[in-house]
JSON list of C-alpha atoms in Angstrom, two decimals:
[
{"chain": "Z", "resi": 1, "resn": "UNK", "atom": "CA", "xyz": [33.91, -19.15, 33.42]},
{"chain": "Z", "resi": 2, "resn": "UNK", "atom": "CA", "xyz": [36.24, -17.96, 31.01]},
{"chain": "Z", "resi": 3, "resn": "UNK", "atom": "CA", "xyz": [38.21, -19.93, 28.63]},
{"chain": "Z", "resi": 4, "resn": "UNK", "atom": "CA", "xyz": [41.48, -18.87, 30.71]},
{"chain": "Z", "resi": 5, "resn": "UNK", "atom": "CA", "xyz": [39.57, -19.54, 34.09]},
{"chain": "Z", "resi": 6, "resn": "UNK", "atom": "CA", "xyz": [38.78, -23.10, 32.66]},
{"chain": "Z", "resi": 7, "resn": "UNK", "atom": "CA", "xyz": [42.17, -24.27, 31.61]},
{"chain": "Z", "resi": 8, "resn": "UNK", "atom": "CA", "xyz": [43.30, -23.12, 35.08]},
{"chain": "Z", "resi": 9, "resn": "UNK", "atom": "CA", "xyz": [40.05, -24.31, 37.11]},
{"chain": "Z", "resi": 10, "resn": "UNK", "atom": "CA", "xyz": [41.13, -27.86, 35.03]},
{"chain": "Z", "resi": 11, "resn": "UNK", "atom": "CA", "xyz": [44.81, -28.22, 36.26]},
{"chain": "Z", "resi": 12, "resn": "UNK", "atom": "CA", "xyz": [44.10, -26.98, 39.89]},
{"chain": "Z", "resi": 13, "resn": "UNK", "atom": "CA", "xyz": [40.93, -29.46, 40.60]},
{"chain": "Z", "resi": 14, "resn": "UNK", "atom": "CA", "xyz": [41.47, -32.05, 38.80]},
{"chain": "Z", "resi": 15, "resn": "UNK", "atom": "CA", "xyz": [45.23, -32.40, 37.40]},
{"chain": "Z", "resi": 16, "resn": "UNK", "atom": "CA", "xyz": [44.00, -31.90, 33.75]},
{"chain": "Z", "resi": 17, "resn": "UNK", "atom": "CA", "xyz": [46.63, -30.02, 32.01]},
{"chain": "Z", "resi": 18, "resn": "UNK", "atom": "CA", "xyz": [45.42, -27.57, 28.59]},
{"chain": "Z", "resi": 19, "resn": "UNK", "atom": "CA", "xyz": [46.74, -26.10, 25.81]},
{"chain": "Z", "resi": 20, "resn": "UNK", "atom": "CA", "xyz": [44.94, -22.21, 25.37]},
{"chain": "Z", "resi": 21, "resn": "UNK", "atom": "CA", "xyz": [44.07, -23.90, 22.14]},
{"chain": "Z", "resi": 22, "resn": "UNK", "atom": "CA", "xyz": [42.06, -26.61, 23.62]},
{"chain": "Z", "resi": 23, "resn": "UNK", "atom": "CA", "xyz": [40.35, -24.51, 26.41]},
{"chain": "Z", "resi": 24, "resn": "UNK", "atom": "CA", "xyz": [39.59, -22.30, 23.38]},
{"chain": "Z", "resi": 25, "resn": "UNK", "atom": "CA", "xyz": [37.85, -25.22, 21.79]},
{"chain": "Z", "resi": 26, "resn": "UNK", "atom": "CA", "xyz": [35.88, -26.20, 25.31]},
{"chain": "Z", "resi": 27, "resn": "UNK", "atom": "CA", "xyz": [34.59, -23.10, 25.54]},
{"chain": "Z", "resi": 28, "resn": "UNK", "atom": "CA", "xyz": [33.17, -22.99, 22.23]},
{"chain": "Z", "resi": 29, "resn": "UNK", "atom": "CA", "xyz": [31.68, -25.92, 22.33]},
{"chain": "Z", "resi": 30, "resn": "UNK", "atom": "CA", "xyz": [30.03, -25.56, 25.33]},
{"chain": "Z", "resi": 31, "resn": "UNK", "atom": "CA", "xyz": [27.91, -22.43, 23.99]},
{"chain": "Z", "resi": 32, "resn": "UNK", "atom": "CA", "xyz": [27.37, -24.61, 21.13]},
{"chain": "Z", "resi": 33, "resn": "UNK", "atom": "CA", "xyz": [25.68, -27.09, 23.14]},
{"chain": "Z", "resi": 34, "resn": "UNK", "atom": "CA", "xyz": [23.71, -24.77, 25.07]},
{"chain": "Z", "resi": 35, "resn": "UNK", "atom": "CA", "xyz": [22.47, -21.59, 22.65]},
{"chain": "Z", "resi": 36, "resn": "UNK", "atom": "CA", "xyz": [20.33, -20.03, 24.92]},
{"chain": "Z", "resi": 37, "resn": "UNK", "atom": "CA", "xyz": [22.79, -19.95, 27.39]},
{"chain": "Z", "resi": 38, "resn": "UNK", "atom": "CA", "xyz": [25.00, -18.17, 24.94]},
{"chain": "Z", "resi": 39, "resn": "UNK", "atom": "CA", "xyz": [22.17, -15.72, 24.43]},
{"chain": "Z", "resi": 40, "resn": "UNK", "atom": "CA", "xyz": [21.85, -15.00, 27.87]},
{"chain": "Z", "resi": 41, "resn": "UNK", "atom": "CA", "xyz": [25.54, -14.46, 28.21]},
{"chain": "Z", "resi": 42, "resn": "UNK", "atom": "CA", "xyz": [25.69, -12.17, 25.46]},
{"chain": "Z", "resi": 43, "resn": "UNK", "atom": "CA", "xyz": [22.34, -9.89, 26.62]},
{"chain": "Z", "resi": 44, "resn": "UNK", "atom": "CA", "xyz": [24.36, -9.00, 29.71]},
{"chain": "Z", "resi": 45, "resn": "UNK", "atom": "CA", "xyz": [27.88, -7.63, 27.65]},
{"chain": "Z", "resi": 46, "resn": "UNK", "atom": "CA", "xyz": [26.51, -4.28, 27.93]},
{"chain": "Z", "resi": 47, "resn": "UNK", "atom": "CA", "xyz": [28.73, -2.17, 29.98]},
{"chain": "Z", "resi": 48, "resn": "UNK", "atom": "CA", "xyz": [26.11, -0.19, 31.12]},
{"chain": "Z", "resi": 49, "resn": "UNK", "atom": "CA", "xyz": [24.35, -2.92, 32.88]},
{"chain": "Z", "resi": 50, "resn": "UNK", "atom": "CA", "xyz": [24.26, -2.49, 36.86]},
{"chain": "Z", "resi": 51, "resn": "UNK", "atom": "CA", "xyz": [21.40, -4.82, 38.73]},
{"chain": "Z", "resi": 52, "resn": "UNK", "atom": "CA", "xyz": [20.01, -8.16, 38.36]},
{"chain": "Z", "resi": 53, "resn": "UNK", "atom": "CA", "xyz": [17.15, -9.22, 39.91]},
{"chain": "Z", "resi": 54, "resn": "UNK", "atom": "CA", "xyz": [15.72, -12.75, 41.16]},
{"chain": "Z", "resi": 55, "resn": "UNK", "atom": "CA", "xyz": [12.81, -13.91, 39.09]},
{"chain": "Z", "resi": 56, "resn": "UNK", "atom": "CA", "xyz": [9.14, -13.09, 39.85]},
{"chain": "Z", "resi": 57, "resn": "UNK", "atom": "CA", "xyz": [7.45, -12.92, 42.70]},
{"chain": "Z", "resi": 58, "resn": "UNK", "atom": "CA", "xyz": [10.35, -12.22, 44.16]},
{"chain": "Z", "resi": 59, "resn": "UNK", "atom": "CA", "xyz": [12.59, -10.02, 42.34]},
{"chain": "Z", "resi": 60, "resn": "UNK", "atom": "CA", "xyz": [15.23, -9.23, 44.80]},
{"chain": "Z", "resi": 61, "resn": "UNK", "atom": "CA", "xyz": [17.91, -7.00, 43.14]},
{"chain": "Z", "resi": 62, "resn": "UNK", "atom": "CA", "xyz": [21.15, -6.47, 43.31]},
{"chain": "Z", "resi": 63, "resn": "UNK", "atom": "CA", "xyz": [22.87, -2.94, 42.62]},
{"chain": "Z", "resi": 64, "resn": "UNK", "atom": "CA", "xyz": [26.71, -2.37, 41.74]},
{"chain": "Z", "resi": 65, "resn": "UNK", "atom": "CA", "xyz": [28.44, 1.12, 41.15]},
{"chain": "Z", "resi": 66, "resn": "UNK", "atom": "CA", "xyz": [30.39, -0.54, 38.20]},
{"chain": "Z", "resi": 67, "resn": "UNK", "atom": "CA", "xyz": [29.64, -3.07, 35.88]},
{"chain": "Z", "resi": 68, "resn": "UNK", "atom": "CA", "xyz": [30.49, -6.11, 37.02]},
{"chain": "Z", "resi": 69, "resn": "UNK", "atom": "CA", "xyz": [30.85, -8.61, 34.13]},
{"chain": "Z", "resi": 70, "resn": "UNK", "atom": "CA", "xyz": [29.36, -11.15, 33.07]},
{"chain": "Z", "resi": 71, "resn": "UNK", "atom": "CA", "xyz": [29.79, -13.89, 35.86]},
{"chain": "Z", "resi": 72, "resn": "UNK", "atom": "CA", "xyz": [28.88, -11.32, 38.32]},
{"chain": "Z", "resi": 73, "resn": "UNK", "atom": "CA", "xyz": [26.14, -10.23, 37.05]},
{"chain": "Z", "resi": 74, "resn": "UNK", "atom": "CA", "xyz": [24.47, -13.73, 35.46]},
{"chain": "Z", "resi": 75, "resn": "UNK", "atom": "CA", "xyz": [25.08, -15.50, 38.90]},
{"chain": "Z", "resi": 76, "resn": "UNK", "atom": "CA", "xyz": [21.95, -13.48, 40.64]},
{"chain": "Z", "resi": 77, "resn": "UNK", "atom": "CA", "xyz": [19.58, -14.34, 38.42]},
{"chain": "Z", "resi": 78, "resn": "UNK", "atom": "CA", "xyz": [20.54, -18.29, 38.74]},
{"chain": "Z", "resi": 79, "resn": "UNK", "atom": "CA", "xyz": [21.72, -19.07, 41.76]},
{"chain": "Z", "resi": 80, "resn": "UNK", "atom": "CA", "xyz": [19.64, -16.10, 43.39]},
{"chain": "Z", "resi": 81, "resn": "UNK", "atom": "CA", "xyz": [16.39, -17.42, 41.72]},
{"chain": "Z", "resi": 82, "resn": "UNK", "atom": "CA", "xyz": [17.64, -20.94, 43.10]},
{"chain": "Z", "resi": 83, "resn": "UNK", "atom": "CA", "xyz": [17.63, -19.96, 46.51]},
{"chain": "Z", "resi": 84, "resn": "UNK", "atom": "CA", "xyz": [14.22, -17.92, 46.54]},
{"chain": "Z", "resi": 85, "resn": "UNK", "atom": "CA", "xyz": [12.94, -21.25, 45.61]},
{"chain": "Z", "resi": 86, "resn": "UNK", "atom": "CA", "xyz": [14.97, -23.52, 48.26]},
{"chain": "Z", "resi": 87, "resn": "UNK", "atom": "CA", "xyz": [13.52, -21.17, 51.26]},
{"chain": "Z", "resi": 88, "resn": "UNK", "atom": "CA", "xyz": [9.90, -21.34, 49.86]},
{"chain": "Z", "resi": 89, "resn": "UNK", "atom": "CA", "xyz": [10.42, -25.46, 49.83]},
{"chain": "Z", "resi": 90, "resn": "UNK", "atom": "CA", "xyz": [11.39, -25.10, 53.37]},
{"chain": "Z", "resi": 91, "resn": "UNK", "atom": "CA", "xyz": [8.39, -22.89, 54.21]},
{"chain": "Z", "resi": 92, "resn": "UNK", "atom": "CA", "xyz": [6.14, -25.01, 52.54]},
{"chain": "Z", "resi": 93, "resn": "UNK", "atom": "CA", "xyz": [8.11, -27.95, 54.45]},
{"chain": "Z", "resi": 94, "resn": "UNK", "atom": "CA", "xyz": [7.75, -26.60, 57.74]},
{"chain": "Z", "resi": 95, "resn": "UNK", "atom": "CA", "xyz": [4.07, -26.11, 56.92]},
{"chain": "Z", "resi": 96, "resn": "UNK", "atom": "CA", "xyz": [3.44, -29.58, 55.86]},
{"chain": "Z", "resi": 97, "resn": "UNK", "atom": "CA", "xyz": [4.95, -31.00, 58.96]},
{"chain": "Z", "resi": 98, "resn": "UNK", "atom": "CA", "xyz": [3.29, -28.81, 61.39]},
{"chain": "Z", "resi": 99, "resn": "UNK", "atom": "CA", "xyz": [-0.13, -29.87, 59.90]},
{"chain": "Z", "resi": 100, "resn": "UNK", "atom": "CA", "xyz": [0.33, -33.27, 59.69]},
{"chain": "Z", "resi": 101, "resn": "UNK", "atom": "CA", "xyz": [1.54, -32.71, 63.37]},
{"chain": "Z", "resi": 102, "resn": "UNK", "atom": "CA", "xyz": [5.63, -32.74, 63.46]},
{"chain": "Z", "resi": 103, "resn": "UNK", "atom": "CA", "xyz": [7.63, -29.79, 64.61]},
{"chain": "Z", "resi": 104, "resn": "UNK", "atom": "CA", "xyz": [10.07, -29.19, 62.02]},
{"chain": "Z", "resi": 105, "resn": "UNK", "atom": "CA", "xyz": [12.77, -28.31, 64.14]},
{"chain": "Z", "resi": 106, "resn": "UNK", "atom": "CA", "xyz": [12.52, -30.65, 67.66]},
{"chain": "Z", "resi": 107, "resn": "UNK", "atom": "CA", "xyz": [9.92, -34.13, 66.20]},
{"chain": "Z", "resi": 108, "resn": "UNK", "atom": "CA", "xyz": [11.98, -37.12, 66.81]},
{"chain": "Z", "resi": 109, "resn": "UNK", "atom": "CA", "xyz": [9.73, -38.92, 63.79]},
{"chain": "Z", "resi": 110, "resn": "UNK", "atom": "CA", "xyz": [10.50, -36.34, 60.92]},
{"chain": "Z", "resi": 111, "resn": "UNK", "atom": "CA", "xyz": [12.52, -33.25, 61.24]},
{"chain": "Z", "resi": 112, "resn": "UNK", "atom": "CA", "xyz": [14.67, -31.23, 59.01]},
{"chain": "Z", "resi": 113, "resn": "UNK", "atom": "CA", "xyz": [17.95, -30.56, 59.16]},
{"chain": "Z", "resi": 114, "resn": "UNK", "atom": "CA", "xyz": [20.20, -28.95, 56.78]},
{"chain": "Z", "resi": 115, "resn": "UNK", "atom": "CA", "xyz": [20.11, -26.63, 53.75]},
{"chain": "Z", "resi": 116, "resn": "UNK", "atom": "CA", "xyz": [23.35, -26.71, 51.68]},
{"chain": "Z", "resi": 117, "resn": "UNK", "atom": "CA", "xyz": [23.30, -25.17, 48.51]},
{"chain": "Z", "resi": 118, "resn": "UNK", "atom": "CA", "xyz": [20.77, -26.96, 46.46]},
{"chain": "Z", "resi": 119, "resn": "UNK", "atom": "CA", "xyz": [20.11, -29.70, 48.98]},
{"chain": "Z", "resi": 120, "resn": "UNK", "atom": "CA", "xyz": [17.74, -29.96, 52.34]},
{"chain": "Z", "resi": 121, "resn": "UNK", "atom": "CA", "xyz": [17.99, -32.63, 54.48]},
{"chain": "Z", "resi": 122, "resn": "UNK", "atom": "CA", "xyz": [15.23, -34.52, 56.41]},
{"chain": "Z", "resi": 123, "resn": "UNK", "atom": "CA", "xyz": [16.18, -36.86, 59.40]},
{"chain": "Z", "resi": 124, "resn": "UNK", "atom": "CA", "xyz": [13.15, -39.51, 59.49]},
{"chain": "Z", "resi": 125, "resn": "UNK", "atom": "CA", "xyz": [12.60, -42.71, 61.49]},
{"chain": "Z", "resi": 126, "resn": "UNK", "atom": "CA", "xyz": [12.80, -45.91, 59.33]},
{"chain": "Z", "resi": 127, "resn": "UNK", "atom": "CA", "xyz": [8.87, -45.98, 59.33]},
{"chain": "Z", "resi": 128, "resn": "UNK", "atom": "CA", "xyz": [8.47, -42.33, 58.11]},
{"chain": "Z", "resi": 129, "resn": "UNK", "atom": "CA", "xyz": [11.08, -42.39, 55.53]},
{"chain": "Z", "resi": 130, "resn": "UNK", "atom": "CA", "xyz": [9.05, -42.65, 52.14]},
{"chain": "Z", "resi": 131, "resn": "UNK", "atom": "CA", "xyz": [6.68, -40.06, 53.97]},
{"chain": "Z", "resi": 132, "resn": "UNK", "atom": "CA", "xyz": [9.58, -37.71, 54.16]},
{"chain": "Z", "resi": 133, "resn": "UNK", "atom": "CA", "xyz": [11.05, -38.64, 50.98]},
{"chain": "Z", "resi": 134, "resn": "UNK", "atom": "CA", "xyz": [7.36, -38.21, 49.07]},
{"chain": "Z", "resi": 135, "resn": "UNK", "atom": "CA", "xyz": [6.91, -34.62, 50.85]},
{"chain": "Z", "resi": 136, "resn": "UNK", "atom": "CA", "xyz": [10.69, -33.40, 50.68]},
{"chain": "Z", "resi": 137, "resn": "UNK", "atom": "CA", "xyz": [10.28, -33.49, 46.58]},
{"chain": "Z", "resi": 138, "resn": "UNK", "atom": "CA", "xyz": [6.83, -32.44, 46.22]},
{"chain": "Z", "resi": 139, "resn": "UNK", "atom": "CA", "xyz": [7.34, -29.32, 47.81]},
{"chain": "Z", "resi": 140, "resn": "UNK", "atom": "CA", "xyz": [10.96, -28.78, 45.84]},
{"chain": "Z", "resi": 141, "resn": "UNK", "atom": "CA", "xyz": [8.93, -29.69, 42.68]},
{"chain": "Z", "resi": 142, "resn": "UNK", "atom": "CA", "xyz": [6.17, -27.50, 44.07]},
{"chain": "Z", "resi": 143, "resn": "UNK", "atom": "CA", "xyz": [8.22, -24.41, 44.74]},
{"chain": "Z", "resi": 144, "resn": "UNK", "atom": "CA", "xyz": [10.31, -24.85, 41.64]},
{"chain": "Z", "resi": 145, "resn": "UNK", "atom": "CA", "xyz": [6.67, -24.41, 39.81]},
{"chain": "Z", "resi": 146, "resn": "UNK", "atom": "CA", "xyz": [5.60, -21.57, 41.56]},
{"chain": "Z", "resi": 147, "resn": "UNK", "atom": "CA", "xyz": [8.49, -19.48, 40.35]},
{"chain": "Z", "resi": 148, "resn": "UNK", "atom": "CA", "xyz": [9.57, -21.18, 36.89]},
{"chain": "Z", "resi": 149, "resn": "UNK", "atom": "CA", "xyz": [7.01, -21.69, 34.77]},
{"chain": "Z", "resi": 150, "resn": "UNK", "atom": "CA", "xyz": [8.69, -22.62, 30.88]},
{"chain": "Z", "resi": 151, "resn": "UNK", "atom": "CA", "xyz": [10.58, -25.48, 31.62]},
{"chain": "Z", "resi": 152, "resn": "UNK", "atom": "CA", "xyz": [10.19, -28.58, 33.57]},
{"chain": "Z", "resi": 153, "resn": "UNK", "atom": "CA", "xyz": [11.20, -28.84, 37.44]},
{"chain": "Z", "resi": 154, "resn": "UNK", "atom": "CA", "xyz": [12.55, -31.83, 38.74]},
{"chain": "Z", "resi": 155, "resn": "UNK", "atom": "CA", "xyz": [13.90, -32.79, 42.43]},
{"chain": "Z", "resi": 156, "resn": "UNK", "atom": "CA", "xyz": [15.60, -35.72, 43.37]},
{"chain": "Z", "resi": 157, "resn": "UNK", "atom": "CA", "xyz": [14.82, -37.46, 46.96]},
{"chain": "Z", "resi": 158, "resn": "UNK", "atom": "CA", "xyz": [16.32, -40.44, 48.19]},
{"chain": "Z", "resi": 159, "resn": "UNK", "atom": "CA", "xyz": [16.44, -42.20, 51.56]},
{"chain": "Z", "resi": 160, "resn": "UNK", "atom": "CA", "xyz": [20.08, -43.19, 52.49]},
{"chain": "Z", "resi": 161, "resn": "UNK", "atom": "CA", "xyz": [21.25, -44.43, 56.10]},
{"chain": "Z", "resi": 162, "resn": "UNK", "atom": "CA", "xyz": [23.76, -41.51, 56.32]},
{"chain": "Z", "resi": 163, "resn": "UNK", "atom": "CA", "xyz": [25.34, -38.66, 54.36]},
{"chain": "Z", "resi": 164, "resn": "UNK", "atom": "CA", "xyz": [27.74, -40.67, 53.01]},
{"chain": "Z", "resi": 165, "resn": "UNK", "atom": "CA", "xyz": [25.64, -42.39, 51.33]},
{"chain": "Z", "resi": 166, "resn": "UNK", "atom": "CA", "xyz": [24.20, -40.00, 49.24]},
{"chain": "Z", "resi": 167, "resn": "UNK", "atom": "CA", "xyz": [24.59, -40.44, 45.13]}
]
């Protein structure tokens, strides 16, 4: 987000009151600390720009009439590219369980049972918990792989009691 979007983002959420100076400075600092991300940032400035696409294999694409800034336009890529991964964890999930002879959807043992944003969630008796746990991040890790291949992937299972629970 902008520097202006920050200083507002800031007050609203979390009560933290900025001068423009000092959102300035945030922002600044921020591409400092992550140059690449800068980079990226600035290779989609050009006005003329109109799609984004997921990254390979899947490359879905998004098409606008205008040109639709940078937020817009950077947010496919990312969060796109995040969720083409997510649903081939799940497939690879629901593959898993059916051959080590769960249904995915109805086993009282292991089943899963939510995708929210970044995060799935498996329900698992007490006895198949680190089986759940072990598979739930080996197929994240193994999906993230599959589509991301120049930086490490990392996914972060643990068994709790209940939602509330989680870190």
């Amino acid at each position: 987000m902008w520097w202006k979007k920050l200083r507002n983002y800031a007050k609203v959420m979390f009560g933290i009151s900025m001068t423009h100076e000092e959102a300035e400075q945030y922002y600044r600092r921020y591409f400092e600390a992550y140059p690449g991300l800068k980079e990226f940032h600035d290779s989609l400035k050009d006005k003329s720009l109109r799609e984004a696409r997921t990254l390979e294999p899947f490359r879905r694409r998004r098409l606008w009439t205008d040109y639709p800034g940078v937020p817009q336009i950077s947010n496919l890529p990312i969060q796109g590219t995040a969720g083409d991964i997510q649903k081939l964890a799940i497939a690879n999930i629901y593959e898993e369980l059916y051959r080590d002879g769960y249904n995915p959807c109805l086993s009282q043992d292991v089943r899963l049972v939510l995708n929210v944003h970044d995060e799935l969630e498996i329900e698992a008796k007490e006895d198949k918990a680190e089986y759940a746990r072990e598979m739930l991040e080996r197929n994240m890790i193994a999906a993230g792989e599959y589509v991301i291949h120049d930086c490490p992937i990392l996914a972060d299972a643990a068994i709790v009691d209940n939602l509330a629970q989680k870190e």
